[in-house]
mmCIF file of C-alpha atoms in Angstrom:
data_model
loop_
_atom_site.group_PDB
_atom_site.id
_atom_site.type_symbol
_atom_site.label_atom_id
_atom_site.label_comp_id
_atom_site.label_asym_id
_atom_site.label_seq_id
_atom_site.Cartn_x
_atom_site.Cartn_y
_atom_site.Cartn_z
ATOM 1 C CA UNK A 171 59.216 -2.839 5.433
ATOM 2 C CA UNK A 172 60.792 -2.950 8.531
ATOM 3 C CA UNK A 173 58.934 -4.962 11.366
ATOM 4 C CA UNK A 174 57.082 -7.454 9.477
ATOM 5 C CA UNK A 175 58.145 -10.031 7.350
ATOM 6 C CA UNK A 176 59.397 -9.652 3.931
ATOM 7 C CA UNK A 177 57.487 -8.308 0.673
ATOM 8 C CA UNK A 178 58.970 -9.779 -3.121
ATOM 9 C CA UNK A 179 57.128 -7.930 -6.130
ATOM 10 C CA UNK A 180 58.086 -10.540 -9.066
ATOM 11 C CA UNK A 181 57.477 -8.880 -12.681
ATOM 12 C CA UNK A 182 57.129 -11.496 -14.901
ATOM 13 C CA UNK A 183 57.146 -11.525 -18.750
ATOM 14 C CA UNK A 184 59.151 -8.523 -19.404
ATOM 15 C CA UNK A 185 59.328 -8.327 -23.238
ATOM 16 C CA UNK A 186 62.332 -5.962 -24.770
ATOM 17 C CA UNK A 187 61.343 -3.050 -26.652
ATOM 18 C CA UNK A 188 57.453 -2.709 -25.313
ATOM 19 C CA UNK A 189 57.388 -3.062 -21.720
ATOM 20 C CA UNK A 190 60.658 -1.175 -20.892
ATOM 21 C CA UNK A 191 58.689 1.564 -18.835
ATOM 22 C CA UNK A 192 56.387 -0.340 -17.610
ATOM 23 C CA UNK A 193 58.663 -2.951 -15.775
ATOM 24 C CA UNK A 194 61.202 0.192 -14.528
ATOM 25 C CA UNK A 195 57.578 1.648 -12.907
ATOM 26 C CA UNK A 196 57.097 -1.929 -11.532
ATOM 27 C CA UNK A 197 60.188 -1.741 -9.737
ATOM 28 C CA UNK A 198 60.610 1.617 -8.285
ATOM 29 C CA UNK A 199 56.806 1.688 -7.395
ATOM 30 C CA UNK A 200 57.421 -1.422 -5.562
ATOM 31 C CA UNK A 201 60.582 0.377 -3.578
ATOM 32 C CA UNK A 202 58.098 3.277 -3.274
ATOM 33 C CA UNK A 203 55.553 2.278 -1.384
ATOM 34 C CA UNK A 204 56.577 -0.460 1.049
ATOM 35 C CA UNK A 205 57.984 -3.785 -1.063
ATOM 36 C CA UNK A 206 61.346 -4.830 0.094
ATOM 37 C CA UNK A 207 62.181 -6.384 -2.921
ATOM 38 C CA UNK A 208 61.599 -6.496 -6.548
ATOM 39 C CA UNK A 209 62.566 -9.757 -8.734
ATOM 40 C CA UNK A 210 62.399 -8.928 -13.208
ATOM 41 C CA UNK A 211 62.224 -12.063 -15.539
ATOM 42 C CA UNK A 212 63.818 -12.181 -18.410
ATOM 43 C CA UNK A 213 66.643 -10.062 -18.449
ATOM 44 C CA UNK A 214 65.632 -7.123 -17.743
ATOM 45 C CA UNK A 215 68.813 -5.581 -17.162
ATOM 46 C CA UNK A 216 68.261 -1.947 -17.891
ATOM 47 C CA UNK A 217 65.099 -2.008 -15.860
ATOM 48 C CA UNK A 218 66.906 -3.473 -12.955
ATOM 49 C CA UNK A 219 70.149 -0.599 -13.213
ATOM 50 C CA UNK A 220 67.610 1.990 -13.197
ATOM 51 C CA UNK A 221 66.109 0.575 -10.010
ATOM 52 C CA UNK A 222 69.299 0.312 -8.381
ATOM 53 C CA UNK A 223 70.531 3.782 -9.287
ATOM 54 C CA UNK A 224 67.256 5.360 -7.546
ATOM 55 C CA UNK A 225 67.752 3.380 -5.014
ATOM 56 C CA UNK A 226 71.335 4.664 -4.634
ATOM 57 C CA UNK A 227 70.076 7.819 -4.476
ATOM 58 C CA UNK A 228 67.145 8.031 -2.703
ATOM 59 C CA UNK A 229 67.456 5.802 -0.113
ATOM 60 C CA UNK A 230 67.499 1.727 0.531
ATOM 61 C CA UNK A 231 67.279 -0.696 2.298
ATOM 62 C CA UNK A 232 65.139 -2.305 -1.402
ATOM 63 C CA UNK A 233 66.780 -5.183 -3.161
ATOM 64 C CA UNK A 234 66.674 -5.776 -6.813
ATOM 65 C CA UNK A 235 67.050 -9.528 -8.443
ATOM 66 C CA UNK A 236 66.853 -10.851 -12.049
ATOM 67 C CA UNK A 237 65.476 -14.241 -12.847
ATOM 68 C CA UNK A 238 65.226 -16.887 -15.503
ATOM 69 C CA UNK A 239 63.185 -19.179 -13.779
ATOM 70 C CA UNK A 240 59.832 -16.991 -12.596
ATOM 71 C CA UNK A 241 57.757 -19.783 -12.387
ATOM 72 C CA UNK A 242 60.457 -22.196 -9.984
ATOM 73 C CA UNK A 243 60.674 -18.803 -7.800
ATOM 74 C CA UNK A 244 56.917 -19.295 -7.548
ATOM 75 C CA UNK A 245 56.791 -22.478 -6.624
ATOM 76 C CA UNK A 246 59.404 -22.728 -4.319
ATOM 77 C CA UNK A 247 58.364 -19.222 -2.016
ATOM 78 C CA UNK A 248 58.952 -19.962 1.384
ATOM 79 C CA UNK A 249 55.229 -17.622 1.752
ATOM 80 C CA UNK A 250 52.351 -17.052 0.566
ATOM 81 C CA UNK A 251 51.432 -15.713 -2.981
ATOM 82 C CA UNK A 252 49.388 -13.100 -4.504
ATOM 83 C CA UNK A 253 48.844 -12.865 -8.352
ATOM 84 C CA UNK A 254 47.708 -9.807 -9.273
ATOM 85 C CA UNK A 255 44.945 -10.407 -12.049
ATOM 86 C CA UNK A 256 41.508 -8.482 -13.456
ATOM 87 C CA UNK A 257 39.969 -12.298 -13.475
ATOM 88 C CA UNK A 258 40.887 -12.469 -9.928
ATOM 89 C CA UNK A 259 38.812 -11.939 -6.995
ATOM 90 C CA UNK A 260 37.592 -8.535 -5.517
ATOM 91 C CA UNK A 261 40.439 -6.624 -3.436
ATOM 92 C CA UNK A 262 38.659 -5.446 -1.348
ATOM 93 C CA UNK A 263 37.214 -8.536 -0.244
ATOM 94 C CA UNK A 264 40.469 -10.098 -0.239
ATOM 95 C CA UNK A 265 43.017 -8.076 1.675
ATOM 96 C CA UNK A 266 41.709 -8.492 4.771
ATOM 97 C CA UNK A 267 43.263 -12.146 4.713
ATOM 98 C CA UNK A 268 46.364 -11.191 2.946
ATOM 99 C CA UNK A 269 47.316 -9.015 5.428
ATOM 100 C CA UNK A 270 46.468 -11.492 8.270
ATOM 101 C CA UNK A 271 48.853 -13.873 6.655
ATOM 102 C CA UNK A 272 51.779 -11.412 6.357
ATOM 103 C CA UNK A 273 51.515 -10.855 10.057
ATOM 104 C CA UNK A 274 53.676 -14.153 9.696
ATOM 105 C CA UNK A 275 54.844 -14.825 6.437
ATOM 106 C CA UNK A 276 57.053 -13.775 3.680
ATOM 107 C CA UNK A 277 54.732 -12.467 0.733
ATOM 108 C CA UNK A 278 55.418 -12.829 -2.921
ATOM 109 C CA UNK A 279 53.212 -10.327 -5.404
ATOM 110 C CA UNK A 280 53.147 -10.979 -9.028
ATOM 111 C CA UNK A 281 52.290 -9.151 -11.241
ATOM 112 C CA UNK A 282 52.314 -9.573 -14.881
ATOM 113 C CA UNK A 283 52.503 -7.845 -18.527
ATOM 114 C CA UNK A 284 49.982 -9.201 -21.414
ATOM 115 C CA UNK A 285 49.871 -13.108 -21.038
ATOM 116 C CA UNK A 286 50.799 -15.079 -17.895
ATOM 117 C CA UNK A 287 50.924 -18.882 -17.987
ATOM 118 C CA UNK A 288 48.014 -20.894 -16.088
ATOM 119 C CA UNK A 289 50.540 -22.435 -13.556
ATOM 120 C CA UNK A 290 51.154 -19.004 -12.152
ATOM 121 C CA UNK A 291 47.185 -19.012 -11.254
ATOM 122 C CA UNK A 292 47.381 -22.413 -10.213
ATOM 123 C CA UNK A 293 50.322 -21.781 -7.198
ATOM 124 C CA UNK A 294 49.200 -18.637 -6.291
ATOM 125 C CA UNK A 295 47.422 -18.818 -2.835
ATOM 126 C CA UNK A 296 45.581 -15.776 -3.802
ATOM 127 C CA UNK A 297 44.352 -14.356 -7.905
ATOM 128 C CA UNK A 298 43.476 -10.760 -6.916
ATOM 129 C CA UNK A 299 41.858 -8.634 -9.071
ATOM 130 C CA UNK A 300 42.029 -4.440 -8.207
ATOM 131 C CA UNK A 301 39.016 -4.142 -10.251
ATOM 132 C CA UNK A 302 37.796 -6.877 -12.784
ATOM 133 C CA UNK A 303 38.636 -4.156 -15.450
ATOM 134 C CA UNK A 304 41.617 -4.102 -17.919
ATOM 135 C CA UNK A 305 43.992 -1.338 -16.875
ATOM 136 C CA UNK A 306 47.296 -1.440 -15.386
ATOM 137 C CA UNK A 307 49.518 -4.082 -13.459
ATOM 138 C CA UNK A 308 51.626 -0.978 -11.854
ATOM 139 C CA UNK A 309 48.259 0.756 -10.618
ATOM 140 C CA UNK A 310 47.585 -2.598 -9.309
ATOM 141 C CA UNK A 311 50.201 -2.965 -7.739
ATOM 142 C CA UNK A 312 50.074 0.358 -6.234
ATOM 143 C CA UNK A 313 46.357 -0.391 -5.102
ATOM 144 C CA UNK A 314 47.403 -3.552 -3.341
ATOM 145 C CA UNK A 315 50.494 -2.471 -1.997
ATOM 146 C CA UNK A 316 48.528 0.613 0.016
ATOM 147 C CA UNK A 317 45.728 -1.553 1.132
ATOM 148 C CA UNK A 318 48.569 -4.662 2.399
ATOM 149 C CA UNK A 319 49.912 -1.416 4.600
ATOM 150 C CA UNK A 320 47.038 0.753 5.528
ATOM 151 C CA UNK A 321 49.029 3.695 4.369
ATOM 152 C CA UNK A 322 52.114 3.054 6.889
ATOM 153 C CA UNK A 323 54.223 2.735 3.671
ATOM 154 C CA UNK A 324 53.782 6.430 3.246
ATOM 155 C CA UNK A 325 55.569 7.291 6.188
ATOM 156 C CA UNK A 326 58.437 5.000 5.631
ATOM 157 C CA UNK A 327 61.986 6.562 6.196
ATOM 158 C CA UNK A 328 64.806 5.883 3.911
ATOM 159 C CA UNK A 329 68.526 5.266 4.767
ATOM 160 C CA UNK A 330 71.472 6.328 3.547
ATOM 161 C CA UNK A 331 70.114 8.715 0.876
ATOM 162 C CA UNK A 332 72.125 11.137 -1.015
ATOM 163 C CA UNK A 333 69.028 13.203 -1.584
ATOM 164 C CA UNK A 334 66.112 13.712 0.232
ATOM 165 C CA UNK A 335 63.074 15.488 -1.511
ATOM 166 C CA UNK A 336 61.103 17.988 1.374
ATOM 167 C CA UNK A 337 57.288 18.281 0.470
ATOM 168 C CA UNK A 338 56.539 21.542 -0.507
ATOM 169 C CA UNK A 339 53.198 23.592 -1.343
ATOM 170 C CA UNK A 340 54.538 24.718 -4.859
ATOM 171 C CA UNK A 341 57.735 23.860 -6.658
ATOM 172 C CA UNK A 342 60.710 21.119 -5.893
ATOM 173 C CA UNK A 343 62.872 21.295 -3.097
ATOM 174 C CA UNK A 344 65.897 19.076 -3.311
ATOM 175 C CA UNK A 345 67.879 18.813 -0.249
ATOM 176 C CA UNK A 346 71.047 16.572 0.946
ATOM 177 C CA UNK A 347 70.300 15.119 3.770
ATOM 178 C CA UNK A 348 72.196 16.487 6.461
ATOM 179 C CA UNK A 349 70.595 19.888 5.896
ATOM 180 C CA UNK A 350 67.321 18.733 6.425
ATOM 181 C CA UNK B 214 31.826 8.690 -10.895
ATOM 182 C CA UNK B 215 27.635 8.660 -10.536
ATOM 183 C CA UNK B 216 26.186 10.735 -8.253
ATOM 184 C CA UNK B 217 29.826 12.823 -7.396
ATOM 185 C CA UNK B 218 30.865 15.785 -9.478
ATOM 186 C CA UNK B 219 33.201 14.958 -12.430
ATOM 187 C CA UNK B 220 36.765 14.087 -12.239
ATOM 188 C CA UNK B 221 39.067 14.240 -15.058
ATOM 189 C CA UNK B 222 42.357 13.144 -15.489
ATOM 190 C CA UNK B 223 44.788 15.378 -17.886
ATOM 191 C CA UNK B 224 47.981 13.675 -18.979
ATOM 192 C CA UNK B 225 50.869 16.140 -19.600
ATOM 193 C CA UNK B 226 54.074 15.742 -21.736
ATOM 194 C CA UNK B 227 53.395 12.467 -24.154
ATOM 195 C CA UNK B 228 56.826 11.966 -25.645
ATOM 196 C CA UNK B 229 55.726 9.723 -28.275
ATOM 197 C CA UNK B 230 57.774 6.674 -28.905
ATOM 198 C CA UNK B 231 58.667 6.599 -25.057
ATOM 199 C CA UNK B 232 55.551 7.460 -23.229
ATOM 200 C CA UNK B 233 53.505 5.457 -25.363
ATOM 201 C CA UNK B 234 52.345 2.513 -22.753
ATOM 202 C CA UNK B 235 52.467 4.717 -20.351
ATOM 203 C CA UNK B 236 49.877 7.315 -21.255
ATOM 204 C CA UNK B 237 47.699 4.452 -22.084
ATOM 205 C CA UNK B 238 48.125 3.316 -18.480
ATOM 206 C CA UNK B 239 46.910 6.313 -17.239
ATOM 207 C CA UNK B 240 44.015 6.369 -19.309
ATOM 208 C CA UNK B 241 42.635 3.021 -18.575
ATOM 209 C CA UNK B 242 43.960 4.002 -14.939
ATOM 210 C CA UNK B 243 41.735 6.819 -15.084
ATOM 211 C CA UNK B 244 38.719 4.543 -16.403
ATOM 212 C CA UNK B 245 39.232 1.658 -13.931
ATOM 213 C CA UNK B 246 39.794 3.818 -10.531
ATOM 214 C CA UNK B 247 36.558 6.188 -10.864
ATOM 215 C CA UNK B 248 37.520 9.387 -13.128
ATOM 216 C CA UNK B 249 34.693 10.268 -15.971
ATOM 217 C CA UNK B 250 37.127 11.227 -18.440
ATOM 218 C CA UNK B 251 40.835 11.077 -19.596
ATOM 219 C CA UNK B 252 42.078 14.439 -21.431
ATOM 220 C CA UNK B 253 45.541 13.237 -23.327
ATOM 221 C CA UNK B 254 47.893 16.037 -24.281
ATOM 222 C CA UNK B 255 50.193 16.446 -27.199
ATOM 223 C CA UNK B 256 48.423 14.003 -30.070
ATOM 224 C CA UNK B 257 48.538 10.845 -27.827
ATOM 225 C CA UNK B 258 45.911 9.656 -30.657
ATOM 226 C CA UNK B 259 46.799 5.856 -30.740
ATOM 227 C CA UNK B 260 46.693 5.980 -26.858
ATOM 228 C CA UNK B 261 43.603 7.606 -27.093
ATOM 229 C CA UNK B 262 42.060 4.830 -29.747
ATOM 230 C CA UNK B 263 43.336 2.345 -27.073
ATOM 231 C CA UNK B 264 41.053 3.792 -24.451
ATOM 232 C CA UNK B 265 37.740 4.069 -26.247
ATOM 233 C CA UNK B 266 37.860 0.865 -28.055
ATOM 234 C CA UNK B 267 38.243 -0.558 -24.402
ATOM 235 C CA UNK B 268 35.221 1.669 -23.193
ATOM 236 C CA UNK B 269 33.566 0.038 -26.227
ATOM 237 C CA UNK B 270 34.129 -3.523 -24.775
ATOM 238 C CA UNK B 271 34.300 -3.360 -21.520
ATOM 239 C CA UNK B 272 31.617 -0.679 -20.656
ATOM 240 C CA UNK B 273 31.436 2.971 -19.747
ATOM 241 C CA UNK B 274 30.070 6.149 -19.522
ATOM 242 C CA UNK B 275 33.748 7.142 -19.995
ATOM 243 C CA UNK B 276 35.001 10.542 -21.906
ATOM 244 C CA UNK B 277 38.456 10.526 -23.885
ATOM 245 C CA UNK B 278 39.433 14.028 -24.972
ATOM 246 C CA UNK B 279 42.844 15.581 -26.265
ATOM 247 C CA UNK B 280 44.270 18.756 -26.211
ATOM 248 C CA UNK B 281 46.795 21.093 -27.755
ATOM 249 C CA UNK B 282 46.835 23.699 -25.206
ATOM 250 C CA UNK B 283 46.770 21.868 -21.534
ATOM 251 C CA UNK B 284 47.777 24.490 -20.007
ATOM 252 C CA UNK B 285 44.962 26.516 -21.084
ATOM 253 C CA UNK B 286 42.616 23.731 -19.534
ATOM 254 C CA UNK B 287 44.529 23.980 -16.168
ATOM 255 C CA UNK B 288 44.132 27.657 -16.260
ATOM 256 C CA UNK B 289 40.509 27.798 -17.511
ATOM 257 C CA UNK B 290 39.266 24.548 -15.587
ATOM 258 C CA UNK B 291 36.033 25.400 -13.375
ATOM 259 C CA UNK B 292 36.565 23.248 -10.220
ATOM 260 C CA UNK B 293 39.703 22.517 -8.399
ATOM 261 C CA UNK B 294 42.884 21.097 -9.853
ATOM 262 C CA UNK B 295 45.212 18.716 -8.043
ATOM 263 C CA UNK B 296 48.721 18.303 -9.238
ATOM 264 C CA UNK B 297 50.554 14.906 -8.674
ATOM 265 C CA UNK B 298 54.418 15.191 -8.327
ATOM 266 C CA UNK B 299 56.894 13.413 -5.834
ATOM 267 C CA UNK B 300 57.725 16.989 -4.506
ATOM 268 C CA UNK B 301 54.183 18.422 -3.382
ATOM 269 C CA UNK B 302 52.657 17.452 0.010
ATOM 270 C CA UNK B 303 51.891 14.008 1.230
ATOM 271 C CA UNK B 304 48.523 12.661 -0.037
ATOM 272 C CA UNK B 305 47.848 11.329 3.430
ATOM 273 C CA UNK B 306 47.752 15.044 4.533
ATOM 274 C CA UNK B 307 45.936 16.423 1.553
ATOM 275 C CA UNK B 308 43.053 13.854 0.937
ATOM 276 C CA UNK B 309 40.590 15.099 3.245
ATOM 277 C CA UNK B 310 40.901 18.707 2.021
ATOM 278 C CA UNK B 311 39.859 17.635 -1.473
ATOM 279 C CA UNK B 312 37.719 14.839 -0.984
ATOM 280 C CA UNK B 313 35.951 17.569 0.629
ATOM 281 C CA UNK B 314 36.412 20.313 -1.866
ATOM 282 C CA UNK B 315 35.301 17.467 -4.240
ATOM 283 C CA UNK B 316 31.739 17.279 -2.688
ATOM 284 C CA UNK B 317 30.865 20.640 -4.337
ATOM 285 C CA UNK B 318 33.288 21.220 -7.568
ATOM 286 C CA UNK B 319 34.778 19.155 -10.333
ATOM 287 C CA UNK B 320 38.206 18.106 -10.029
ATOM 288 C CA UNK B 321 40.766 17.924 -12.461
ATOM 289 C CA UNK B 322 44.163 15.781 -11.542
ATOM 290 C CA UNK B 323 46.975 16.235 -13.280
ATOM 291 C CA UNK B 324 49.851 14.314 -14.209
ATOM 292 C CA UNK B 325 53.085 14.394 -15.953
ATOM 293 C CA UNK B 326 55.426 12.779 -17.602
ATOM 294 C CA UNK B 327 59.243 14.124 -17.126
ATOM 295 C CA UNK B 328 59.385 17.561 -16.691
ATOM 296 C CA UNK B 329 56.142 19.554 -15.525
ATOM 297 C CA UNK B 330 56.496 23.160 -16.420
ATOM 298 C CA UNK B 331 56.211 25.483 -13.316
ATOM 299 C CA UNK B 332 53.188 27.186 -14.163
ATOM 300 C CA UNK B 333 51.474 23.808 -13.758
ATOM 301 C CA UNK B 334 52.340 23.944 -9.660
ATOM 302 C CA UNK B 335 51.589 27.579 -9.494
ATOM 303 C CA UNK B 336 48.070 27.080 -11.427
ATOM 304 C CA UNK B 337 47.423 24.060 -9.571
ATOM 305 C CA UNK B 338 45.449 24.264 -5.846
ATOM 306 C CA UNK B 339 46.975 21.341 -4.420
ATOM 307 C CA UNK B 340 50.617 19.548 -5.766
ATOM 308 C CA UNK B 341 50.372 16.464 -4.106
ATOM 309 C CA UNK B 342 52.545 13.652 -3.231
ATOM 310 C CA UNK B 343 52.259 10.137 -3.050
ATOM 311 C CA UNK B 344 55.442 9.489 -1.250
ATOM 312 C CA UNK B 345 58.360 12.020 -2.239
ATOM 313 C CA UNK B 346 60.366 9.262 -3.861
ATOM 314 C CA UNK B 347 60.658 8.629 -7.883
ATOM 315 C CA UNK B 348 58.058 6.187 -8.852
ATOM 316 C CA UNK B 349 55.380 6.099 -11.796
ATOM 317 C CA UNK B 350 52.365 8.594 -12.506
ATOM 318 C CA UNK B 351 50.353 5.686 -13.002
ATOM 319 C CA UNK B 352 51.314 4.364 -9.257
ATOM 320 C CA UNK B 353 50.429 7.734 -8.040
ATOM 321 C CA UNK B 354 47.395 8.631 -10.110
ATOM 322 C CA UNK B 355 45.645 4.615 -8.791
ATOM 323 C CA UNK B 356 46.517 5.173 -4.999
ATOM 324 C CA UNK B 357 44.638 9.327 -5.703
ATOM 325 C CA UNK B 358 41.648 7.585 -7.101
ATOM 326 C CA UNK B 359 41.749 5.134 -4.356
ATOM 327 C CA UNK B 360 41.694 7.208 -1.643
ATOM 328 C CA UNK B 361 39.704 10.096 -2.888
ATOM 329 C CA UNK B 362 37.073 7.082 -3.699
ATOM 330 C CA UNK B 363 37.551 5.640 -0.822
ATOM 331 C CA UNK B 364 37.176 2.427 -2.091
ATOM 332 C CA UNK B 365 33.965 2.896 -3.746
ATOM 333 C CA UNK B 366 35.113 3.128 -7.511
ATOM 334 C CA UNK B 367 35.840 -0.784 -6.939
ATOM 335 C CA UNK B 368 32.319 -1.141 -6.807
ATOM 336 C CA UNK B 369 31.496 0.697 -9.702
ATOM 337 C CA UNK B 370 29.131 -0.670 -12.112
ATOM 338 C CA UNK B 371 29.422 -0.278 -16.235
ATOM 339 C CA UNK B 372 26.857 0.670 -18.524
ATOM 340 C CA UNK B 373 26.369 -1.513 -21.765
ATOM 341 C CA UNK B 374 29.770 -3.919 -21.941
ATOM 342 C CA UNK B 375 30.327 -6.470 -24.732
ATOM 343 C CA UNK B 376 31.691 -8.417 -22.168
ATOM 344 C CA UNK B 377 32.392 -8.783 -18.268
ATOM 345 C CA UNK B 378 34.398 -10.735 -16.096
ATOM 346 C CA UNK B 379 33.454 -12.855 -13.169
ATOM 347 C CA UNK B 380 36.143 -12.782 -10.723
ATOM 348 C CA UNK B 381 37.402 -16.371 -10.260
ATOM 349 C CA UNK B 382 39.138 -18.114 -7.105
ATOM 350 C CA UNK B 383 41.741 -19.576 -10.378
ATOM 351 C CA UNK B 384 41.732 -19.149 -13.801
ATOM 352 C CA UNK B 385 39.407 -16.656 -16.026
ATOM 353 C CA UNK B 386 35.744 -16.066 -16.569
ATOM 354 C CA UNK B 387 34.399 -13.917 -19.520
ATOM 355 C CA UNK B 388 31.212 -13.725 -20.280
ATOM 356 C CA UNK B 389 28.900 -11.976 -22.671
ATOM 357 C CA UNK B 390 26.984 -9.675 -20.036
ATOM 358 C CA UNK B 391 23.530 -11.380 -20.549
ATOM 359 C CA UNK B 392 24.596 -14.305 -19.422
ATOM 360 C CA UNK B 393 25.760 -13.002 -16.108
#
């Protein structure tokens, strides 16, 4: 988000066919609430077009990249890492220091689908786990992301949308922008 | 979760063959983040299987229930029902008002998958936001739990697991829970 430095998601081990949703969740819940970017490996090119397309539409700035090489991006992060993992430490216990270290630095959040390789634990500065319980790497991410920015990312404003959606007690409202 | 009055989590509009990872996402979402039970609608039965046989493993008490008629259980739920959709009010605004509500009555938090018929936001007493912009029910349905919680479901402690894991600075720890 604007003001501090720079937050990648990378979604690693995108397999075609079963984790189609899930990665396109990955990427617009990391635009959502507060990322700046969102990197897919292996080709995920419908995932990243949908990304782009809300993005489009709802408002930027959010970046979306493609990789082949997840675990060089890794390595070579000018930042520190988080690996988002149930065999990782407590979040809670955690986050405290994560945010102290984005006060200065770049971050880089993975998180994975079923199997990620041991290097990925090995570079990552921090293994975090939201819970020590199987569940779900986007509710992770969503966990962490909230925590890294005490809520501000809720209050983030959007440029250059085409539409703006206006909170409302019951129903949709759906409004271009300059009426709002 | 102990000692609070029971949340459950009612997932709406399983398109089967494209919801399918998703729906189980929001089941184990539901298990990991503090919610007693998981009510699946429209024959999500392999999701379903998914959820108990992790229950099984990994501990519970944890309910999973489906339904033909979820509208019937919105309408005929006793306790207060929270609606999550990118066009209801901001959670940031809303939280306090059912946290509090949530001292007294059981809650029931729903959320869908595409399109949410209307009666749903008319039936429910808060439609609530997390952020206004296109994300992922599972995103939205992990920062709820988190907040409503307030952090205490990632404390929570499971009754009779097959196995737990020990969070770990790198790598992963499973153990069989007597050995703890």
């Amino acid at each position: 988000m604007k003001d501090s430095p720079q937050v990648t998601v990378l979604r690693l081990g995108h397999r075609p066919g079963r984790d189609e949703r899930m990665t396109t969740h990955v990427g617009l819940t990391a635009r959502a609430l507060g990322a700046d970017k969102v990197v897919l490996a292996n080709a995920a090119r419908n995932q990243a077009d949908t990304v782009i397309d809300i993005t489009d539409r709802f408002g930027g700035p959010f970046d979306v990249a493609s990789t082949e090489e997840p675990k060089r991006l890794i390595r070579d992060f000018e930042g520190r890492v988080v690996h988002l993992t149930m065999y990782g430490e407590p979040v809670q216990e955690i986050e405290d220091d994560v945010r102290e270290a984005h006060a200065d630095d770049p971050l880089l959040v993975v998180v994975g689908a079923e199997k990620v390789p041991f290097e990925v634990y090995e570079h990552a500065d921090w293994n975090v786990g939201v819970t020590n319980q199987p569940h779900s790497e986007v509710a992770s991410l969503a966990v962490f992301l909230d925590r890294l920015f005490e809520g501000r990312e809720l209050d983030r404003e959007w440029e250059n949308p085409d539409r703006v959606v206006v909170p409302q007690e019951t129903g949709k409202r759906v409004v271009d922008p300059d009426e709002k």
